[in-house]
Amino acid sequence: MVGQDVKQPLPPAQPRYVFRGHAAQIHTVTFFRSNSRLATGDADGWLVIWRLATKRPVAVWKAHCNAILGIEAWSDRRIMTDNRIYVWALGEGEEKSMDTTLPVEDTHVHRKQPWLLHAIHVNTLNFCSFALCRSEDVPTPSSDDDVKAIEGPHPLLIAVPNAIRSDSIDIFHLPSEHRITTVPTLFAMKTGMVMAVRVFHQAGLLTVAAGYESGHTALFRRNSRDGKWETFYASQPHTQPVLSLDLSPPYQCYFTSSADAIIAKHPLPAMPGAKYEARPLQLTQTKHSGQQGLDVRSDGKILATAGWDGRVRIYASRTTTEMAVLKWHKEGCYAVAFAKVDLIDSESSTKAEPKAVKEAQLVTAQTAQQHSGSVAREREERAEKTHWLAVGSKDGKVSLWDIY
């Protein structure tokens, strides 16, 4: 009607940038080095490291002969990839000597690889990526080899499916590369293979969360006295295989997604010996089957899923209410990852006062070179502090979104 404002529908959200470097479907994405880098791995085994400030590759190499299932940073100078578990030496200094020719440009030319520090042969037939946490017990060296082994970043524990029984889980120690324990199967249930796993410390005890081919999920805790594992939660919220699992900080609950349309929220009992009923805290029928990737943001407020229908859906962690749908990819999405916002917020607060002091002390006369360096650093800081969400798809592209 004349004289009345007609509300126009908002245009659909668009990604801030799209990385187009891979020739095969993307299986894994992760942010690292204070959110200044994005690592992407594809089905052909290619790994690309992107500088977020410039959106350009800084290192490209074929890390595995088969699909890369997972990528994690051990420190600012070490990155881990999974088909077999490889640990690569890749700091900023090493990036300068790396090839940056993208796989989509040429897959036949050999590219330099970083120095391979560790290699652990593990079971990857499940298509289950590894999980890691810091080891709370730093080993005491008994030989020169042991001294060399514990130099560098804090030791890690790595959880992977067992090489013989694919329904149980092995825990390895890095840098020793020794298997230290095995989480047994759920003998009372036919679970099939382990499909997703997380390892962490809770109440001072080593804890493992697992999702299975049968749709089951379970929590295991290692007794500190005898080293035996006990199951203190198990349920079957899904009718199809569990595709993804993630913990919600500060370890109060965890979420699973599946080939079915359910997102399940599960308890994480904090007290040793505590057990919960064999049922989830919440089941959400999303009506969208095949939500393969699931990632909870580091502040625990929201989670995202990557769907076979090409959509990325954002949910509130507390209620699992759908908050947004991101649509750009024409083919299925397989991987999703948030930048670490708790790191962003803590760095912002600690840097605010020193930055103000520096600005007050700046001299007005600056050389063109100094000004150029300042602009570049501001661009780096802006990229590191953005609430990014990265999404990898079957089309070989990775979309980058700015999420509230």
Protein backbone atom coordinates (compact mmCIF):
# COMPACT_ATOMS: atom_id res chain seq x y z
CA MET A 1 0.00 0.00 0.00
CA VAL A 2 1.06 3.59 -0.68
CA GLY A 3 2.73 5.25 2.29
CA GLN A 4 3.63 2.00 4.00
CA ASP A 5 7.12 0.52 4.09
CA VAL A 6 7.36 -2.90 2.51
CA LYS A 7 10.05 -5.04 4.09
CA GLN A 8 12.27 -6.65 1.49
CA PRO A 9 13.75 -10.06 2.26
CA LEU A 10 17.42 -9.97 3.14
CA PRO A 11 19.77 -11.34 0.48
CA PRO A 12 21.30 -14.74 1.30
CA ALA A 13 24.59 -14.66 3.18
CA GLN A 14 27.70 -15.00 1.04
CA PRO A 15 31.16 -16.27 1.98
CA ARG A 16 33.85 -13.66 2.52
CA TYR A 17 36.20 -15.65 0.32
CA VAL A 18 36.40 -18.95 -1.57
CA PHE A 19 39.66 -20.92 -1.81
CA ARG A 20 39.84 -22.75 -5.13
CA GLY A 21 43.16 -24.62 -4.96
CA HIS A 22 42.16 -28.31 -4.79
CA ALA A 23 41.27 -30.69 -7.61
CA ALA A 24 39.57 -33.26 -5.34
CA GLN A 25 36.92 -33.19 -2.62
CA ILE A 26 37.89 -31.59 0.68
CA HIS A 27 37.96 -33.96 3.66
CA THR A 28 39.36 -31.75 6.42
CA VAL A 29 39.97 -28.10 7.32
CA THR A 30 41.54 -26.53 10.40
CA PHE A 31 42.80 -23.16 11.67
CA PHE A 32 46.14 -22.94 13.47
CA ARG A 33 49.00 -20.63 14.45
CA SER A 34 46.73 -18.14 16.29
CA ASN A 35 44.18 -18.32 13.43
CA SER A 36 46.70 -16.86 10.95
CA ARG A 37 46.75 -20.07 8.88
CA LEU A 38 44.11 -22.35 7.38
CA ALA A 39 45.08 -25.92 6.46
CA THR A 40 42.98 -27.85 3.92
CA GLY A 41 43.36 -31.51 2.95
CA ASP A 42 41.73 -33.38 0.07
CA ALA A 43 40.84 -36.88 -1.10
CA ASP A 44 44.02 -37.20 -3.20
CA GLY A 45 46.32 -36.55 -0.24
CA TRP A 46 47.20 -32.92 -1.04
CA LEU A 47 47.72 -30.45 1.81
CA VAL A 48 47.53 -26.68 1.31
CA ILE A 49 48.46 -24.10 3.96
CA TRP A 50 46.82 -20.69 3.37
CA ARG A 51 47.76 -17.35 4.91
CA LEU A 52 44.42 -15.85 5.95
CA ALA A 53 45.56 -12.22 5.75
CA THR A 54 46.37 -12.52 2.04
CA LYS A 55 44.22 -15.56 1.13
CA ARG A 56 47.25 -17.00 -0.64
CA PRO A 57 48.99 -20.40 -0.27
CA VAL A 58 52.27 -20.47 1.62
CA ALA A 59 52.94 -24.23 1.41
CA VAL A 60 51.62 -27.01 -0.84
CA TRP A 61 52.68 -30.65 -0.87
CA LYS A 62 51.31 -34.17 -1.30
CA ALA A 63 51.27 -35.38 2.29
CA HIS A 64 49.69 -38.82 1.65
CA CYS A 65 48.97 -41.20 -1.22
CA ASN A 66 45.34 -41.48 -0.13
CA ALA A 67 42.78 -39.12 1.40
CA ILE A 68 43.80 -36.87 4.28
CA LEU A 69 41.35 -37.61 7.09
CA GLY A 70 42.47 -35.03 9.65
CA ILE A 71 44.84 -32.13 10.28
CA GLU A 72 45.93 -30.76 13.67
CA ALA A 73 48.67 -28.41 14.85
CA TRP A 74 51.01 -29.66 17.54
CA SER A 75 52.58 -26.23 17.89
CA ASP A 76 53.28 -23.20 15.72
CA ARG A 77 56.07 -25.20 14.08
CA ARG A 78 54.60 -28.69 13.79
CA ILE A 79 51.54 -29.90 11.93
CA MET A 80 49.99 -33.38 11.98
CA THR A 81 48.13 -35.13 9.15
CA ASP A 82 46.21 -38.38 9.16
CA ASN A 83 46.03 -41.23 6.81
CA ARG A 84 48.99 -42.58 8.55
CA ILE A 85 49.82 -40.10 11.30
CA TYR A 86 52.63 -37.86 10.07
CA VAL A 87 54.18 -34.98 12.00
CA TRP A 88 55.74 -32.31 9.76
CA ALA A 89 58.15 -29.51 10.72
CA LEU A 90 56.55 -26.36 9.32
CA GLY A 91 57.20 -23.01 10.97
CA GLU A 92 57.12 -19.62 9.29
CA GLY A 93 60.79 -20.01 8.40
CA GLU A 94 60.18 -23.33 6.63
CA GLU A 95 57.25 -21.86 4.67
CA LYS A 96 59.63 -19.60 2.74
CA SER A 97 61.25 -22.56 0.98
CA MET A 98 57.99 -24.41 0.18
CA ASP A 99 56.31 -24.68 -3.22
CA THR A 100 53.02 -22.80 -3.62
CA THR A 101 51.80 -24.34 -6.89
CA LEU A 102 48.25 -25.47 -6.15
CA PRO A 103 47.01 -29.01 -6.94
CA VAL A 104 44.38 -27.64 -9.31
CA GLU A 105 47.17 -26.10 -11.39
CA ASP A 106 49.35 -29.21 -11.66
CA THR A 107 49.17 -32.52 -9.78
CA HIS A 108 52.09 -34.19 -11.56
CA VAL A 109 54.99 -31.93 -10.62
CA HIS A 110 56.79 -33.05 -7.46
CA ARG A 111 56.72 -30.51 -4.65
CA LYS A 112 59.12 -30.26 -1.76
CA GLN A 113 57.86 -31.77 1.50
CA PRO A 114 58.66 -30.41 4.96
CA TRP A 115 60.89 -32.44 7.22
CA LEU A 116 58.97 -35.50 8.45
CA LEU A 117 59.54 -35.78 12.20
CA HIS A 118 57.28 -38.73 13.15
CA ALA A 119 55.29 -41.43 11.39
CA ILE A 120 52.82 -43.79 13.11
CA HIS A 121 51.13 -46.53 11.08
CA VAL A 122 47.49 -46.70 12.16
CA ASN A 123 44.16 -48.14 11.02
CA THR A 124 42.48 -45.78 8.56
CA LEU A 125 40.02 -48.27 7.02
CA ASN A 126 37.28 -46.76 9.21
CA PHE A 127 37.74 -43.31 7.63
CA CYS A 128 38.00 -42.16 11.24
CA SER A 129 40.43 -39.33 11.87
CA PHE A 130 42.73 -39.21 14.89
CA ALA A 131 42.08 -37.14 18.02
CA LEU A 132 44.65 -35.63 20.37
CA CYS A 133 45.14 -34.04 23.75
CA ARG A 134 48.11 -32.96 25.83
CA SER A 135 49.76 -35.65 27.91
CA GLU A 136 49.62 -34.70 31.57
CA ASP A 137 52.53 -37.02 32.40
CA VAL A 138 55.81 -35.86 30.86
CA PRO A 139 58.16 -38.89 30.69
CA THR A 140 61.50 -38.84 32.47
CA PRO A 141 64.30 -39.52 29.94
CA SER A 142 66.39 -42.61 30.62
CA SER A 143 68.71 -42.37 27.60
CA ASP A 144 70.07 -39.89 25.07
CA ASP A 145 67.38 -41.00 22.60
CA ASP A 146 64.69 -40.26 25.18
CA VAL A 147 66.18 -36.81 25.81
CA LYS A 148 65.94 -36.03 22.10
CA ALA A 149 62.40 -37.41 21.98
CA ILE A 150 60.96 -35.08 24.61
CA GLU A 151 62.58 -31.92 23.26
CA GLY A 152 60.13 -29.55 21.59
CA PRO A 153 56.37 -29.13 22.16
CA HIS A 154 54.45 -30.59 25.07
CA PRO A 155 53.93 -34.39 24.69
CA LEU A 156 50.63 -35.54 23.19
CA LEU A 157 48.25 -38.47 23.42
CA ILE A 158 46.76 -39.63 20.09
CA ALA A 159 43.54 -41.69 19.83
CA VAL A 160 42.92 -43.83 16.71
CA PRO A 161 40.94 -47.00 15.86
CA ASN A 162 42.75 -50.20 16.77
CA ALA A 163 44.68 -51.79 13.89
CA ILE A 164 43.19 -55.29 14.49
CA ARG A 165 39.82 -54.70 16.16
CA SER A 166 38.22 -51.73 14.46
CA ASP A 167 35.66 -51.39 17.29
CA SER A 168 38.33 -50.57 19.89
CA ILE A 169 40.66 -47.57 20.25
CA ASP A 170 44.44 -47.29 20.61
CA ILE A 171 46.12 -44.44 22.51
CA PHE A 172 49.62 -43.49 21.33
CA HIS A 173 52.14 -41.15 22.93
CA LEU A 174 54.10 -38.53 21.02
CA PRO A 175 56.99 -37.98 20.64
CA SER A 176 57.86 -41.54 21.80
CA GLU A 177 55.43 -43.06 19.20
CA HIS A 178 54.60 -45.83 21.74
CA ARG A 179 51.13 -47.27 22.16
CA ILE A 180 50.36 -46.86 25.85
CA THR A 181 46.85 -48.31 26.19
CA THR A 182 43.83 -49.67 24.31
CA VAL A 183 40.21 -48.73 25.02
CA PRO A 184 38.18 -51.97 24.79
CA THR A 185 35.06 -52.49 22.73
CA LEU A 186 31.51 -52.30 24.08
CA PHE A 187 31.15 -56.06 24.51
CA ALA A 188 27.44 -55.94 25.35
CA MET A 189 26.59 -54.15 22.10
CA LYS A 190 27.22 -54.76 18.41
CA THR A 191 28.68 -51.38 17.54
CA GLY A 192 30.60 -52.01 14.34
CA MET A 193 33.62 -49.84 13.57
CA VAL A 194 34.71 -46.71 15.41
CA MET A 195 33.70 -43.77 13.20
CA ALA A 196 34.59 -40.75 15.36
CA VAL A 197 36.67 -40.24 18.50
CA ARG A 198 37.80 -37.57 20.98
CA VAL A 199 40.33 -37.87 23.81
CA PHE A 200 40.66 -35.46 26.74
CA HIS A 201 41.33 -35.16 30.46
CA GLN A 202 38.41 -34.66 32.83
CA ALA A 203 38.68 -34.52 36.62
CA GLY A 204 42.31 -35.57 36.20
CA LEU A 205 41.38 -38.79 34.37
CA LEU A 206 42.00 -39.73 30.76
CA THR A 207 38.62 -39.87 29.00
CA VAL A 208 37.56 -40.99 25.51
CA ALA A 209 34.33 -40.26 23.62
CA ALA A 210 33.56 -42.52 20.66
CA GLY A 211 30.91 -42.81 17.93
CA TYR A 212 30.25 -46.08 16.10
CA GLU A 213 28.98 -47.53 12.83
CA SER A 214 25.84 -48.82 14.59
CA GLY A 215 24.80 -45.33 15.74
CA HIS A 216 26.02 -45.92 19.30
CA THR A 217 28.16 -43.49 21.25
CA ALA A 218 30.04 -44.14 24.50
CA LEU A 219 32.27 -42.53 27.10
CA PHE A 220 35.24 -44.35 28.64
CA ARG A 221 37.36 -43.32 31.58
CA ARG A 222 40.73 -44.76 32.64
CA ASN A 223 41.07 -45.69 36.30
CA SER A 224 44.11 -43.93 37.76
CA ARG A 225 44.83 -46.80 40.18
CA ASP A 226 44.96 -49.84 37.90
CA GLY A 227 44.88 -48.28 34.43
CA LYS A 228 41.72 -50.19 33.46
CA TRP A 229 38.99 -48.59 31.34
CA GLU A 230 35.37 -48.33 32.44
CA THR A 231 32.34 -47.36 30.38
CA PHE A 232 30.31 -44.73 32.21
CA TYR A 233 27.89 -43.71 29.46
CA ALA A 234 26.54 -45.48 26.34
CA SER A 235 23.51 -44.86 24.17
CA GLN A 236 22.24 -45.37 20.62
CA PRO A 237 20.71 -42.05 19.51
CA HIS A 238 21.23 -42.69 15.79
CA THR A 239 19.87 -45.27 13.36
CA GLN A 240 22.78 -44.71 10.96
CA PRO A 241 26.58 -44.52 11.46
CA VAL A 242 27.91 -41.65 13.55
CA LEU A 243 29.76 -39.32 11.17
CA SER A 244 31.11 -36.70 13.55
CA LEU A 245 31.56 -35.97 17.24
CA ASP A 246 32.78 -32.93 19.14
CA LEU A 247 33.08 -31.72 22.72
CA SER A 248 31.50 -28.54 24.03
CA PRO A 249 33.83 -26.48 26.26
CA PRO A 250 34.30 -26.67 29.16
CA TYR A 251 33.55 -30.39 28.77
CA GLN A 252 30.00 -30.29 30.09
CA CYS A 253 28.46 -32.11 27.14
CA TYR A 254 29.24 -33.40 23.66
CA PHE A 255 27.41 -33.66 20.34
CA THR A 256 27.11 -36.32 17.63
CA SER A 257 25.80 -36.17 14.07
CA SER A 258 25.06 -39.03 11.74
CA ALA A 259 23.96 -40.15 8.30
CA ASP A 260 20.45 -39.81 9.71
CA ALA A 261 18.86 -36.43 10.49
CA ILE A 262 19.52 -36.42 14.26
CA ILE A 263 21.86 -34.15 16.22
CA ALA A 264 22.29 -35.64 19.70
CA LYS A 265 23.51 -33.84 22.82
CA HIS A 266 25.10 -36.08 25.45
CA PRO A 267 26.15 -35.65 29.10
CA LEU A 268 29.76 -35.54 30.29
CA PRO A 269 29.67 -36.57 33.99
CA ALA A 270 32.42 -34.65 35.76
CA MET A 271 32.75 -36.67 38.95
CA PRO A 272 34.79 -39.89 38.87
CA GLY A 273 32.52 -42.87 39.32
CA ALA A 274 29.41 -40.94 38.28
CA LYS A 275 27.20 -42.62 35.69
CA TYR A 276 24.33 -41.28 33.62
CA GLU A 277 21.27 -42.95 32.19
CA ALA A 278 21.81 -44.50 28.79
CA ARG A 279 20.05 -41.71 26.96
CA PRO A 280 21.08 -38.34 25.50
CA LEU A 281 20.29 -35.01 27.08
CA GLN A 282 18.57 -33.89 23.90
CA LEU A 283 17.68 -35.25 20.46
CA THR A 284 17.03 -32.78 17.66
CA GLN A 285 15.31 -33.97 14.48
CA THR A 286 16.78 -31.64 11.87
CA LYS A 287 15.00 -33.21 8.85
CA HIS A 288 18.31 -32.98 6.99
CA SER A 289 20.07 -36.33 6.58
CA GLY A 290 23.83 -36.65 6.29
CA GLN A 291 25.32 -33.92 8.47
CA GLN A 292 28.87 -35.18 8.14
CA GLY A 293 31.10 -32.56 9.73
CA LEU A 294 30.33 -31.16 13.18
CA ASP A 295 32.37 -28.54 15.03
CA VAL A 296 31.61 -26.74 18.30
CA ARG A 297 33.08 -23.25 18.53
CA SER A 298 35.70 -22.83 21.25
CA ASP A 299 33.44 -20.55 23.34
CA GLY A 300 30.84 -23.35 23.43
CA LYS A 301 27.99 -21.08 22.27
CA ILE A 302 27.32 -22.40 18.77
CA LEU A 303 28.04 -25.44 16.62
CA ALA A 304 28.08 -25.96 12.86
CA THR A 305 27.38 -28.98 10.67
CA ALA A 306 28.44 -29.64 7.08
CA GLY A 307 25.66 -31.38 5.15
CA TRP A 308 25.49 -33.66 2.16
CA ASP A 309 22.90 -31.28 0.70
CA GLY A 310 25.57 -28.54 0.36
CA ARG A 311 24.25 -26.52 3.30
CA VAL A 312 26.05 -25.50 6.47
CA ARG A 313 23.77 -25.14 9.47
CA ILE A 314 24.51 -23.15 12.62
CA TYR A 315 22.88 -24.28 15.89
CA ALA A 316 22.76 -22.85 19.40
CA SER A 317 24.66 -25.26 21.62
CA ARG A 318 22.34 -24.85 24.61
CA THR A 319 19.11 -25.66 22.79
CA THR A 320 20.34 -27.07 19.42
CA THR A 321 17.95 -24.60 17.78
CA GLU A 322 18.82 -23.87 14.17
CA MET A 323 20.07 -20.26 13.92
CA ALA A 324 21.28 -19.92 10.33
CA VAL A 325 21.72 -21.83 7.07
CA LEU A 326 24.68 -21.01 4.83
CA LYS A 327 24.19 -21.97 1.20
CA TRP A 328 26.85 -21.50 -1.45
CA HIS A 329 28.27 -24.90 -2.47
CA LYS A 330 26.44 -26.78 -5.22
CA GLU A 331 27.68 -30.17 -3.97
CA GLY A 332 27.86 -31.87 -0.59
CA CYS A 333 29.92 -30.42 2.26
CA TYR A 334 32.18 -32.77 4.22
CA ALA A 335 34.29 -30.62 6.57
CA VAL A 336 33.71 -27.61 8.82
CA ALA A 337 35.89 -25.74 11.34
CA PHE A 338 35.65 -22.60 13.47
CA ALA A 339 38.52 -20.27 14.25
CA LYS A 340 39.29 -20.25 17.98
CA VAL A 341 37.37 -17.28 19.39
CA ASP A 342 38.50 -17.69 23.00
CA LEU A 343 42.04 -17.16 21.73
CA ILE A 344 40.85 -14.07 19.83
CA ASP A 345 39.11 -12.57 22.87
CA SER A 346 42.02 -13.23 25.26
CA GLU A 347 44.56 -11.78 22.85
CA SER A 348 42.36 -8.73 22.27
CA SER A 349 42.08 -8.01 26.00
CA THR A 350 45.78 -8.52 26.74
CA LYS A 351 46.89 -6.48 23.76
CA ALA A 352 44.46 -3.57 24.19
CA GLU A 353 46.40 -1.66 26.83
CA PRO A 354 49.91 -2.13 25.35
CA LYS A 355 48.55 -1.12 21.96
CA ALA A 356 47.13 2.12 23.38
CA VAL A 357 50.48 2.90 25.02
CA LYS A 358 52.31 2.26 21.80
CA GLU A 359 49.93 4.50 19.86
CA ALA A 360 50.47 7.30 22.39
CA GLN A 361 54.21 6.96 21.99
CA LEU A 362 54.29 6.77 18.20
CA VAL A 363 56.25 9.46 16.46
CA THR A 364 54.44 11.13 13.61
CA ALA A 365 57.29 10.80 11.12
CA GLN A 366 57.39 7.28 9.67
CA THR A 367 59.15 5.96 6.64
CA ALA A 368 57.18 4.46 3.76
CA GLN A 369 58.64 1.06 4.61
CA GLN A 370 57.46 1.30 8.22
CA HIS A 371 54.01 2.35 7.09
CA SER A 372 53.84 -0.59 4.69
CA GLY A 373 54.85 -2.98 7.47
CA SER A 374 52.25 -1.49 9.79
CA VAL A 375 49.48 -1.94 7.22
CA ALA A 376 50.52 -5.54 6.62
CA ARG A 377 50.51 -6.26 10.36
CA GLU A 378 47.09 -4.66 10.79
CA ARG A 379 45.80 -6.90 8.01
CA GLU A 380 47.27 -9.93 9.78
CA GLU A 381 45.70 -8.96 13.11
CA ARG A 382 42.32 -8.33 11.51
CA ALA A 383 42.39 -11.78 9.87
CA GLU A 384 43.43 -13.47 13.12
CA LYS A 385 40.64 -11.83 15.16
CA THR A 386 37.76 -12.54 12.77
CA HIS A 387 35.23 -15.20 13.82
CA TRP A 388 35.90 -17.39 10.78
CA LEU A 389 34.09 -20.53 9.74
CA ALA A 390 35.71 -22.66 7.02
CA VAL A 391 33.70 -25.20 4.99
CA GLY A 392 35.15 -27.86 2.68
CA SER A 393 33.08 -29.42 -0.08
CA LYS A 394 32.98 -32.22 -2.64
CA ASP A 395 33.53 -29.56 -5.32
CA GLY A 396 37.12 -29.06 -4.10
CA LYS A 397 36.43 -25.54 -2.88
CA VAL A 398 36.66 -24.13 0.65
CA SER A 399 34.32 -21.29 1.58
CA LEU A 400 35.27 -18.85 4.34
CA TRP A 401 32.48 -17.20 6.33
CA ASP A 402 32.50 -14.46 8.96
CA ILE A 403 30.28 -15.75 11.79
CA TYR A 404 28.99 -13.69 14.73
